[in-house]
CSV table of C-alpha atoms in Angstrom, one decimal:
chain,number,residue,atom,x,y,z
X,267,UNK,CA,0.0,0.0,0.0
X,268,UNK,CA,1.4,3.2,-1.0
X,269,UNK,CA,1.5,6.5,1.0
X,270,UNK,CA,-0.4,9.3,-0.3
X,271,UNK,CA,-1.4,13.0,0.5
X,272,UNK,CA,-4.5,13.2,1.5
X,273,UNK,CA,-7.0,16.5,1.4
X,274,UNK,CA,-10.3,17.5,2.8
X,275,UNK,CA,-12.3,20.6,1.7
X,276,UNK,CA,-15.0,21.1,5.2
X,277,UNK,CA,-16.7,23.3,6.7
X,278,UNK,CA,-15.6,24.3,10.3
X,279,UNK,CA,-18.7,23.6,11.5
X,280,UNK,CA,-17.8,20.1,10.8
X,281,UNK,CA,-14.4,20.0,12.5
X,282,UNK,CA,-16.0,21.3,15.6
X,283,UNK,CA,-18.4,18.0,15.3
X,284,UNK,CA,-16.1,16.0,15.0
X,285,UNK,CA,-13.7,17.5,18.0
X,286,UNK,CA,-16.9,17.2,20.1
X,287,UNK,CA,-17.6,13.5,18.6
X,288,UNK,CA,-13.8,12.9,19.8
X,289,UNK,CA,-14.5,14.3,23.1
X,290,UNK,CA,-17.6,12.4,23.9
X,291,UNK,CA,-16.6,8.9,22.6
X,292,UNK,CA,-14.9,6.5,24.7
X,293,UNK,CA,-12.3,5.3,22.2
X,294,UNK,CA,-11.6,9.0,20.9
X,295,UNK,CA,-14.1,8.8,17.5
X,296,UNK,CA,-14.2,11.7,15.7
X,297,UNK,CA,-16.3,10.2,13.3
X,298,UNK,CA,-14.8,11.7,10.3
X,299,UNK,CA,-15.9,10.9,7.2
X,300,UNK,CA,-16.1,14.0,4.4
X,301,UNK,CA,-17.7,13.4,1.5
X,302,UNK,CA,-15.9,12.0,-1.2
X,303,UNK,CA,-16.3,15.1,-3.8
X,304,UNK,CA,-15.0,17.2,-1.2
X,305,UNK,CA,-12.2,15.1,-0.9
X,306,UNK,CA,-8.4,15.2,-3.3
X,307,UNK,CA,-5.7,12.1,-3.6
X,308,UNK,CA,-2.6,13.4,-4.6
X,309,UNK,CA,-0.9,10.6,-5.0
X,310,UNK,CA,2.6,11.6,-4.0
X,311,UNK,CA,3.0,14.4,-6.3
X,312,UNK,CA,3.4,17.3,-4.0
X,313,UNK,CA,7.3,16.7,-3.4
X,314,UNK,CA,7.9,16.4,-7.6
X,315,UNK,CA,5.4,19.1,-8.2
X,316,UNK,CA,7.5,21.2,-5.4
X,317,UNK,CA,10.9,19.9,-7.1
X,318,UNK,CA,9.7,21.4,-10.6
X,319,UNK,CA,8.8,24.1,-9.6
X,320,UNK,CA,11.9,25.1,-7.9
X,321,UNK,CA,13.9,23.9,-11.0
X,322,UNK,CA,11.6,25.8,-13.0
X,323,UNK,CA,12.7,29.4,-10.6
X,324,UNK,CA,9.5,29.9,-9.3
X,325,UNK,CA,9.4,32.8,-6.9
X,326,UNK,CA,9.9,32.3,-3.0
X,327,UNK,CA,5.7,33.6,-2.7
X,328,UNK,CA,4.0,31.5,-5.2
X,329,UNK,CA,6.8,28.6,-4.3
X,330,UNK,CA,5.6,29.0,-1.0
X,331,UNK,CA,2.0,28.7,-1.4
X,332,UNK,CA,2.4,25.6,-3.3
X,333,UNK,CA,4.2,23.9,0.1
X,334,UNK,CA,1.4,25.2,1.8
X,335,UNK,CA,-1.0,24.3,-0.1
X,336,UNK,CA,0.6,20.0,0.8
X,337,UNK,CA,1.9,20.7,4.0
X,338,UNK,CA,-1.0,23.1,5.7
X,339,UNK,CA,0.0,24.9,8.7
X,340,UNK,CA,-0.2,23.8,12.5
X,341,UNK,CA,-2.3,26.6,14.1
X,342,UNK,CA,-5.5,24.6,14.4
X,343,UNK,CA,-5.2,22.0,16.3
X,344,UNK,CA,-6.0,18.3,14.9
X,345,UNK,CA,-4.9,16.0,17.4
X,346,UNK,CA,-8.2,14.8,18.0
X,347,UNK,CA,-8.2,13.1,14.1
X,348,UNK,CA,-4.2,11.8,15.0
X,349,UNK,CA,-5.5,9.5,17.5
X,350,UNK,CA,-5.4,5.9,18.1
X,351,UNK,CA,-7.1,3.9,16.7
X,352,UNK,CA,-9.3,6.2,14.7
X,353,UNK,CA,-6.1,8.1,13.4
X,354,UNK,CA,-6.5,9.9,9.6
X,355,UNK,CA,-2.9,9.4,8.4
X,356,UNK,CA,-1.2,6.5,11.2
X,357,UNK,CA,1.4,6.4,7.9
X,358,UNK,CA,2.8,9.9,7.9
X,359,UNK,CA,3.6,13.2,9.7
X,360,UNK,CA,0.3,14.3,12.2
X,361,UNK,CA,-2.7,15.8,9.7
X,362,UNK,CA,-2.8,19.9,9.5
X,363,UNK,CA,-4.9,22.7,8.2
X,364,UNK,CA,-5.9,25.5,6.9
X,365,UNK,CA,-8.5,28.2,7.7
X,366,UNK,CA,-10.8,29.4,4.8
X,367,UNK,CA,-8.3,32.3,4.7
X,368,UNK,CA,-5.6,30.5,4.4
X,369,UNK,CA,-7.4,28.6,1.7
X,370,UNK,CA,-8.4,31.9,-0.2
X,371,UNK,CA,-4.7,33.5,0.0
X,372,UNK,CA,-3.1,29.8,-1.4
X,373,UNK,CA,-6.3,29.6,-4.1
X,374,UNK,CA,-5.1,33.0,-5.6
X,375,UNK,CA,-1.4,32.8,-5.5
X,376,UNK,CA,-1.9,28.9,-7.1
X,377,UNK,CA,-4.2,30.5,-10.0
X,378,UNK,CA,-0.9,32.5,-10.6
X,379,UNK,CA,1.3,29.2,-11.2
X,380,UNK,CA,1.9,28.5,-15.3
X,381,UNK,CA,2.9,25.3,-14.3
X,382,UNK,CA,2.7,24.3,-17.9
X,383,UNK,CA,6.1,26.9,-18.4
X,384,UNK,CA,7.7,25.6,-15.4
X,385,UNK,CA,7.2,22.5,-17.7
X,386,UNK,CA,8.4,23.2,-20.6
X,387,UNK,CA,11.7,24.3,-18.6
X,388,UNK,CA,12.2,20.6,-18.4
X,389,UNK,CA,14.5,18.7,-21.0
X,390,UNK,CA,13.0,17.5,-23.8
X,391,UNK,CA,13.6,13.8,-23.5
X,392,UNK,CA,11.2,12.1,-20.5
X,393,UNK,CA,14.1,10.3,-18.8
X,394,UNK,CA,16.1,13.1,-18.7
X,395,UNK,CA,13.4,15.3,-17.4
X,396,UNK,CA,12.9,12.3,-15.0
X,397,UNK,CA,16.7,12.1,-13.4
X,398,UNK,CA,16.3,16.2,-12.8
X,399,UNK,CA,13.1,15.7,-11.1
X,400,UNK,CA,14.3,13.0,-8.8
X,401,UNK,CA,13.6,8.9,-8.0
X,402,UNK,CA,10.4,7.8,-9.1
X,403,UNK,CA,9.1,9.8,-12.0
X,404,UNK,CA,11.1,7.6,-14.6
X,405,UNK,CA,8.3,5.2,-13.6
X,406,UNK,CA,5.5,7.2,-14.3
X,407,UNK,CA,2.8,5.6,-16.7
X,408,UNK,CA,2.6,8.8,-19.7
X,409,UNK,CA,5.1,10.3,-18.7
X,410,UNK,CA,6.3,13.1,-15.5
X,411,UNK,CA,4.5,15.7,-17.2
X,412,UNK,CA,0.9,14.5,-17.9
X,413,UNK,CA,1.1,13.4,-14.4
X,414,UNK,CA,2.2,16.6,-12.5
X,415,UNK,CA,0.3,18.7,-15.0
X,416,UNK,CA,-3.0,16.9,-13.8
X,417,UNK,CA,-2.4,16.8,-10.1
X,418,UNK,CA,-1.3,20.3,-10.1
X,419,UNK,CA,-4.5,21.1,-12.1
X,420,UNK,CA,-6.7,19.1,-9.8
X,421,UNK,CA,-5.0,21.1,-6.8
X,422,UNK,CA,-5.5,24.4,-8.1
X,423,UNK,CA,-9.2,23.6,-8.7
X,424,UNK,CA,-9.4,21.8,-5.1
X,425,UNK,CA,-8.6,25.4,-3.5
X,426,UNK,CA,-10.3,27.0,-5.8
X,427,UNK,CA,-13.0,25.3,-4.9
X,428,UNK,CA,-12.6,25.0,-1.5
X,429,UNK,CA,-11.9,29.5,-1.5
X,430,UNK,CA,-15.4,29.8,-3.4
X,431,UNK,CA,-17.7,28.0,-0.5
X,432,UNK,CA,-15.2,29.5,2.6
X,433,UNK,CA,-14.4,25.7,3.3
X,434,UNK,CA,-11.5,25.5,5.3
X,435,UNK,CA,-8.6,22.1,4.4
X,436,UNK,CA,-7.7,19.8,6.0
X,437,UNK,CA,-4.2,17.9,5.0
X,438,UNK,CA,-2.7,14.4,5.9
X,439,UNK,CA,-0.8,11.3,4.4
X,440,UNK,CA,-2.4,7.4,4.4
């Protein structure tokens, strides 16, 4: 089974049910279960999307929003879904968020990306383009760029998304 990021657009009215459903239950449920349209696999794209977009020379901002946009932030506090044995992401680092404002600033700066230029930075020839990007993408089926150009597309649309209904995200690996 392989490890993959994980991301949930939800209202923070639904958080706070399911910190109170973790409060209230005796083995710590929090009873979380988004829907699945409001939910993104990402496969593990974020650390080749992040690799070309810092080969690419993407500025500190918009390289910054794209970490943020995989990695989320700390300052709400999601211990209750890191719990055993009702834990979101038992395989990876403790799940984080964002707050809807969060979510609106990384929305905008992603819509800024052209990832297909950061792209087209890229040599020619796929196995080249590969070794640059780093272990694994030699291995991709159609090659590194359909597949980062879709999950970066998919991500972009997720916050977009996500900024349009003031849903806030939250992040995790499983």
């Amino acid at each position: 089974m392989a490890v993959t990021q994980q991301l949930a657009r939800i209202p923070a009215e639904y958080l706070t049910s399911c910190q109170q459903s973790a409060d209230e239950s005796p083995d710590g449920d929090p009873h979380w279960d988004p829907p699945t349209a409001d939910t993104l696999d990402l496969d593990w794209a974020p650390t080749l999307l992040e690799r070309i977009c810092e080969l690419g020379g993407l500025d500190d901002v918009h390289l910054n929003a794209l970490r943020q946009s995989t990695e989320g932030d700390v300052a709400i506090d999601l211990g209750f879904l890191n719990t055993h044995p009702h834990a979101i992401g038992p395989f990876g680092p403790a799940p984080t968020a964002l707050s809807a404002a969060q979510v609106a600033r990384v929305s905008e700066l992603l819509s800024q990306i052209d990832l297909t230029a950061l792209l087209a930075a890229l040599p020619t020839d796929e196995t080249e383009a590969a070794s640059l990007i780093g272990d694994g993408p030699a291995r991709i089926v159609g090659g590194p760029r359909k597949y980062l150009l879709g999950h970066f597309n998919a991500l972009r649309e997720f916050y977009r998304d996500a900024s349009q209904r003031h849903l806030l995200l939250v992040l995790w690996w499983d």
